[in-house]
């Protein structure tokens, strides 16, 4: 696919061109979203090989079914939905595969129990390099249960609405909300270990 | 009176500004009186902000080139 002069052009115009069979326009859509789709796939599958498969399958399916994209949602939301479905399928397949080690993804069961109530400093992330911070954030996400992880990734990283997240994951809106709350609280707890103000000791809740 | 448990159950909607003004003012009153919930709300808000601020890593060149190759093949097949 040739590098196009479509960069910066309004998405709906690029989508319209792609639907008419313009492969350069489709290539532009791939370039716009491949990084986010790959990140999403890595977060949900926690496996680089699976993530690459998901990335390819997502854009292949999007290309194949472009005529089914109605334009009533954003193109990005549409491909995110495809990507999440592919990623969850991989996850389900892995679960039955005994060779996969689960020790890093097992939920610690801390659930709503809040142990670390220490305040954080101002801009605590500034104490870390970009790489260190990325490592801390990724490890924290990795430790969530797959469905909590997926809800958090769609809502707070990909910034889908609650309704869009519910639709993408086949969950009800209340289920998305309760999982999102738990995911946020668990991540907060994990990050507190890194970001709490020096000298502040955590005390038990209530 | 709002309990800490009530506060926590509304925390997500509170941070997403998806609640009505009446409930909001009750929740805000709770955190002025309850340091624990204030910390939880503040650090949860920061947690969300930090994740939102993360740019995706650039896609590895080998991954991208395999993606483009697969797509080109697919497009060529479709146009036949
Ligand atoms: Zn409280």
Coordinates of C-alpha atoms and ligand atoms in Angstrom, one line a residue:
Chain A
X1 CA 0.0 0.0 0.0
X2 CA 1.4 3.3 -1.0
X3 CA 1.9 6.1 1.6
X4 CA -0.9 8.4 1.0
X5 CA -1.5 12.1 1.3
X6 CA -4.6 11.3 3.4
X7 CA -3.0 11.9 6.7
X8 CA -5.0 14.6 8.5
X9 CA -8.1 14.1 6.3
X10 CA -11.4 13.7 8.2
X11 CA -12.0 10.1 9.1
X12 CA -15.5 9.7 7.5
X13 CA -14.1 10.9 4.2
X14 CA -11.3 8.3 4.4
X15 CA -13.7 5.6 5.3
X16 CA -16.0 6.5 2.4
X17 CA -13.1 6.2 0.0
X18 CA -12.0 2.9 1.5
X19 CA -15.5 1.6 1.1
X20 CA -15.3 2.4 -2.6
X21 CA -12.4 0.1 -2.9
X22 CA -9.6 2.6 -2.5
X23 CA -6.9 0.4 -0.9
X24 CA -4.7 3.5 -0.1
X25 CA -7.5 4.9 1.9
X26 CA -7.9 1.6 3.8
X27 CA -4.1 1.7 4.4
X28 CA -4.4 5.1 5.9
X29 CA -7.1 3.8 8.4
X30 CA -4.7 1.0 9.3
X31 CA -1.9 3.4 10.0
X32 CA -4.1 5.6 12.1
X33 CA -5.2 2.8 14.5
X34 CA -2.7 -0.1 14.3
X35 CA -0.8 1.1 17.3
X36 CA -3.9 1.4 19.5
X37 CA -5.3 -1.9 18.3
X38 CA -2.0 -3.7 19.0
X39 CA -1.8 -2.2 22.5
X40 CA -5.4 -3.3 23.2
X41 CA -4.7 -6.8 21.9
X42 CA -1.6 -7.0 24.1
X43 CA -3.5 -5.8 27.1
X44 CA -6.3 -8.3 26.7
X45 CA -4.4 -11.3 25.6
X46 CA -1.2 -10.7 27.6
X47 CA 0.6 -12.6 24.9
X48 CA 2.6 -11.0 22.1
X49 CA 2.1 -13.7 19.5
X50 CA -1.7 -13.7 20.1
X51 CA -1.7 -9.9 20.0
X52 CA -0.1 -9.9 16.6
X53 CA -2.6 -12.4 15.3
X54 CA -5.4 -10.3 16.7
X55 CA -4.0 -7.2 15.0
X56 CA -3.9 -8.9 11.6
X57 CA -7.3 -10.6 12.0
X58 CA -8.9 -7.3 13.0
X59 CA -7.9 -5.4 10.0
X60 CA -8.5 -8.4 7.7
X61 CA -12.0 -8.7 9.0
X62 CA -12.5 -4.9 8.8
X63 CA -11.5 -4.9 5.2
X64 CA -13.7 -7.9 4.4
X65 CA -16.8 -6.5 6.1
X66 CA -16.3 -2.8 5.4
X67 CA -19.6 -2.7 3.6
X68 CA -21.3 -3.7 6.9
X69 CA -19.9 -0.7 8.7
X70 CA -22.9 1.6 8.9
X71 CA -21.2 4.8 9.9
X72 CA -23.5 5.2 12.9
X73 CA -20.6 4.7 15.2
X74 CA -17.0 5.8 14.8
X75 CA -14.8 3.6 12.6
X76 CA -12.5 3.2 15.6
X77 CA -15.3 1.9 17.9
X78 CA -16.2 -0.5 15.2
X79 CA -12.7 -2.0 14.8
X80 CA -12.2 -2.0 18.6
X81 CA -15.3 -4.3 18.8
X82 CA -13.8 -6.6 16.3
X83 CA -10.4 -6.6 18.0
X84 CA -11.9 -7.3 21.5
X85 CA -13.9 -10.3 20.1
X86 CA -10.8 -11.7 18.5
X87 CA -8.7 -11.2 21.7
X88 CA -11.3 -12.8 24.0
X89 CA -11.5 -15.7 21.6
X90 CA -7.7 -16.2 21.9
X91 CA -8.0 -16.0 25.7
X92 CA -10.7 -18.6 25.8
X93 CA -8.6 -20.9 23.7
X94 CA -5.6 -20.4 25.9
X95 CA -7.6 -21.2 29.0
X96 CA -8.1 -24.7 27.9
X97 CA -4.4 -25.0 26.9
X98 CA -2.7 -26.5 29.9
X99 CA 0.8 -25.4 28.8
X100 CA -0.1 -21.8 29.5
X101 CA 1.1 -20.5 32.9
X102 CA -1.5 -18.6 34.7
X103 CA 0.4 -17.5 37.8
X104 CA 0.8 -13.9 36.6
X105 CA -2.9 -13.4 35.8
X106 CA -4.5 -15.0 38.8
X107 CA -6.6 -12.6 40.7
X108 CA -5.3 -12.1 44.2
X109 CA -8.8 -11.9 45.5
X110 CA -8.4 -8.6 47.2
X111 CA -11.5 -7.4 45.4
X112 CA -13.1 -4.5 47.3
X113 CA -10.8 -4.8 50.3
X114 CA -8.8 -1.6 50.4
X115 CA -5.5 -2.0 52.2
X116 CA -3.4 0.9 51.0
X117 CA -4.9 4.2 51.9
X118 CA -1.8 6.3 51.7
X119 CA -1.9 9.6 49.8
X120 CA 0.2 10.1 46.7
X121 CA 2.6 12.9 46.0
X122 CA 1.9 15.5 43.3
X123 CA 2.5 14.1 39.8
X124 CA 3.9 10.8 41.3
X125 CA 4.6 9.5 37.8
X126 CA 7.3 12.1 37.3
X127 CA 9.6 10.1 39.6
X128 CA 9.8 7.3 36.9
X129 CA 11.2 7.2 33.5
X130 CA 8.8 6.5 30.7
X131 CA 10.0 2.9 30.4
X132 CA 9.7 2.4 34.2
X133 CA 6.3 3.9 34.3
X134 CA 5.1 1.8 31.4
X135 CA 6.4 -1.3 33.1
X136 CA 4.6 -0.5 36.4
X137 CA 1.3 0.2 34.6
X138 CA 1.5 -2.9 32.4
X139 CA 2.3 -5.2 35.3
X140 CA -0.6 -3.8 37.3
X141 CA -3.0 -4.4 34.4
X142 CA -1.7 -7.8 33.8
X143 CA -2.6 -8.8 37.3
X144 CA -6.3 -8.1 36.8
X145 CA -8.7 -10.8 35.9
X146 CA -9.3 -10.9 32.1
X147 CA -12.8 -9.5 32.2
X148 CA -11.9 -6.7 34.6
X149 CA -8.9 -6.0 32.5
X150 CA -10.9 -5.8 29.3
X151 CA -13.5 -3.4 30.8
X152 CA -10.7 -1.1 32.2
X153 CA -8.8 -1.1 28.9
X154 CA -11.9 -0.2 26.9
X155 CA -13.3 2.4 29.2
X156 CA -10.2 4.1 30.6
X157 CA -7.5 3.5 28.0
X158 CA -9.4 3.4 24.7
X159 CA -12.0 5.8 26.2
X160 CA -15.1 4.0 24.9
X161 CA -18.4 4.9 26.6
X162 CA -20.0 2.6 29.2
X163 CA -22.6 1.6 26.5
X164 CA -20.0 0.9 23.8
X165 CA -18.0 -1.2 26.3
X166 CA -21.0 -3.1 27.3
X167 CA -21.8 -3.8 23.6
X168 CA -18.3 -4.8 22.7
X169 CA -18.0 -7.2 25.6
X170 CA -21.5 -8.5 25.6
X171 CA -22.2 -7.3 29.1
X172 CA -25.0 -5.3 30.7
X173 CA -24.3 -1.7 31.6
X174 CA -24.5 -2.4 35.4
X175 CA -22.0 -5.3 34.9
X176 CA -19.6 -3.0 33.1
X177 CA -19.9 -0.4 35.9
X178 CA -19.3 -2.8 38.7
X179 CA -16.3 -4.4 37.0
X180 CA -14.9 -1.0 36.1
X181 CA -15.1 0.1 39.7
X182 CA -13.4 -3.0 40.9
X183 CA -10.7 -2.8 38.2
X184 CA -10.0 0.9 39.1
X185 CA -9.8 0.2 42.8
X186 CA -7.5 -2.8 42.3
X187 CA -5.2 -0.8 40.0
X188 CA -5.2 2.1 42.5
X189 CA -4.2 -0.3 45.2
X190 CA -1.3 -1.7 43.1
X191 CA -0.1 1.8 42.0
X192 CA -0.2 3.1 45.6
X193 CA 2.7 0.8 46.4
X194 CA 4.8 2.8 43.9
X195 CA 3.3 6.3 44.2
X196 CA 2.6 6.8 47.9
X197 CA 4.2 9.8 49.5
X198 CA 7.4 9.0 51.2
X199 CA 7.0 8.6 55.0
X200 CA 3.2 8.0 54.7
X201 CA 2.3 4.7 56.1
X202 CA -0.8 2.9 54.9
X203 CA -3.5 2.4 57.5
X204 CA -6.4 0.0 57.4
X205 CA -9.7 1.2 56.0
X206 CA -12.3 2.0 58.5
Chain B
X1 CA -25.8 10.0 56.3
X2 CA -23.7 8.5 53.6
X3 CA -21.5 5.6 54.7
X4 CA -18.0 4.9 53.2
X5 CA -19.5 1.9 51.5
X6 CA -22.2 4.1 49.8
X7 CA -19.4 6.5 48.8
X8 CA -17.3 3.7 47.2
X9 CA -20.2 2.3 45.3
X10 CA -20.7 5.7 43.6
X11 CA -17.0 6.4 43.2
X12 CA -16.8 5.4 39.5
X13 CA -19.8 7.5 38.5
X14 CA -18.6 10.4 40.7
X15 CA -15.2 10.4 38.9
X16 CA -16.8 10.1 35.5
X17 CA -19.1 13.0 36.4
X18 CA -22.1 10.8 35.6
X19 CA -24.2 11.6 38.7
X20 CA -26.8 14.3 39.4
X21 CA -26.0 17.4 41.4
X22 CA -27.9 16.2 44.5
X23 CA -25.9 13.0 44.9
X24 CA -22.7 14.8 43.9
X25 CA -23.0 17.3 46.8
X26 CA -23.6 14.5 49.2
X27 CA -20.5 12.6 48.0
X28 CA -18.5 15.8 48.2
X29 CA -19.6 16.4 51.7
X30 CA -18.6 12.9 52.7
X31 CA -15.0 13.4 51.4
X32 CA -14.6 16.7 53.3
X33 CA -15.4 14.7 56.5
X34 CA -13.7 11.4 55.7
X35 CA -10.0 11.5 55.0
X36 CA -9.9 7.8 53.9
X37 CA -12.5 8.3 51.2
X38 CA -10.8 11.5 50.1
X39 CA -7.5 9.6 49.6
X40 CA -9.3 6.8 47.7
X41 CA -11.1 9.2 45.4
X42 CA -8.0 11.3 44.8
X43 CA -5.7 8.3 44.1
X44 CA -8.3 6.6 42.0
X45 CA -8.7 9.7 39.9
X46 CA -4.9 9.9 39.5
X47 CA -4.8 6.2 38.5
X48 CA -7.3 6.8 35.7
X49 CA -5.4 10.0 34.6
X50 CA -2.1 8.2 34.4
X51 CA -3.5 5.4 32.3
X52 CA -5.3 7.8 30.0
X53 CA -2.1 9.8 29.5
X54 CA -0.2 6.7 28.2
X55 CA 0.6 6.9 24.5
X56 CA 0.7 3.5 22.8
X57 CA 4.2 2.3 22.0
X58 CA 5.1 2.6 18.4
X59 CA 4.2 -0.6 16.7
X60 CA 7.3 -2.8 16.1
X61 CA 8.4 -2.5 12.5
X62 CA 8.4 -6.3 11.9
X63 CA 4.9 -6.6 13.2
X64 CA 3.7 -3.8 11.0
X65 CA 5.4 -5.2 7.9
X66 CA 3.8 -8.6 8.4
X67 CA 0.4 -6.8 8.9
X68 CA 0.9 -4.9 5.6
X69 CA 1.9 -8.0 3.7
X70 CA -1.1 -9.9 4.9
X71 CA -3.4 -7.1 4.0
X72 CA -1.9 -6.6 0.5
X73 CA -2.3 -10.3 -0.2
X74 CA -5.9 -10.0 0.9
X75 CA -6.6 -7.0 -1.2
X76 CA -5.0 -8.5 -4.3
X77 CA -7.2 -11.6 -3.8
X78 CA -10.3 -9.5 -3.5
X79 CA -9.6 -7.5 -6.6
X80 CA -9.2 -10.5 -8.9
Ligands
LIG1 ZN1 -15.6 7.5 53.9

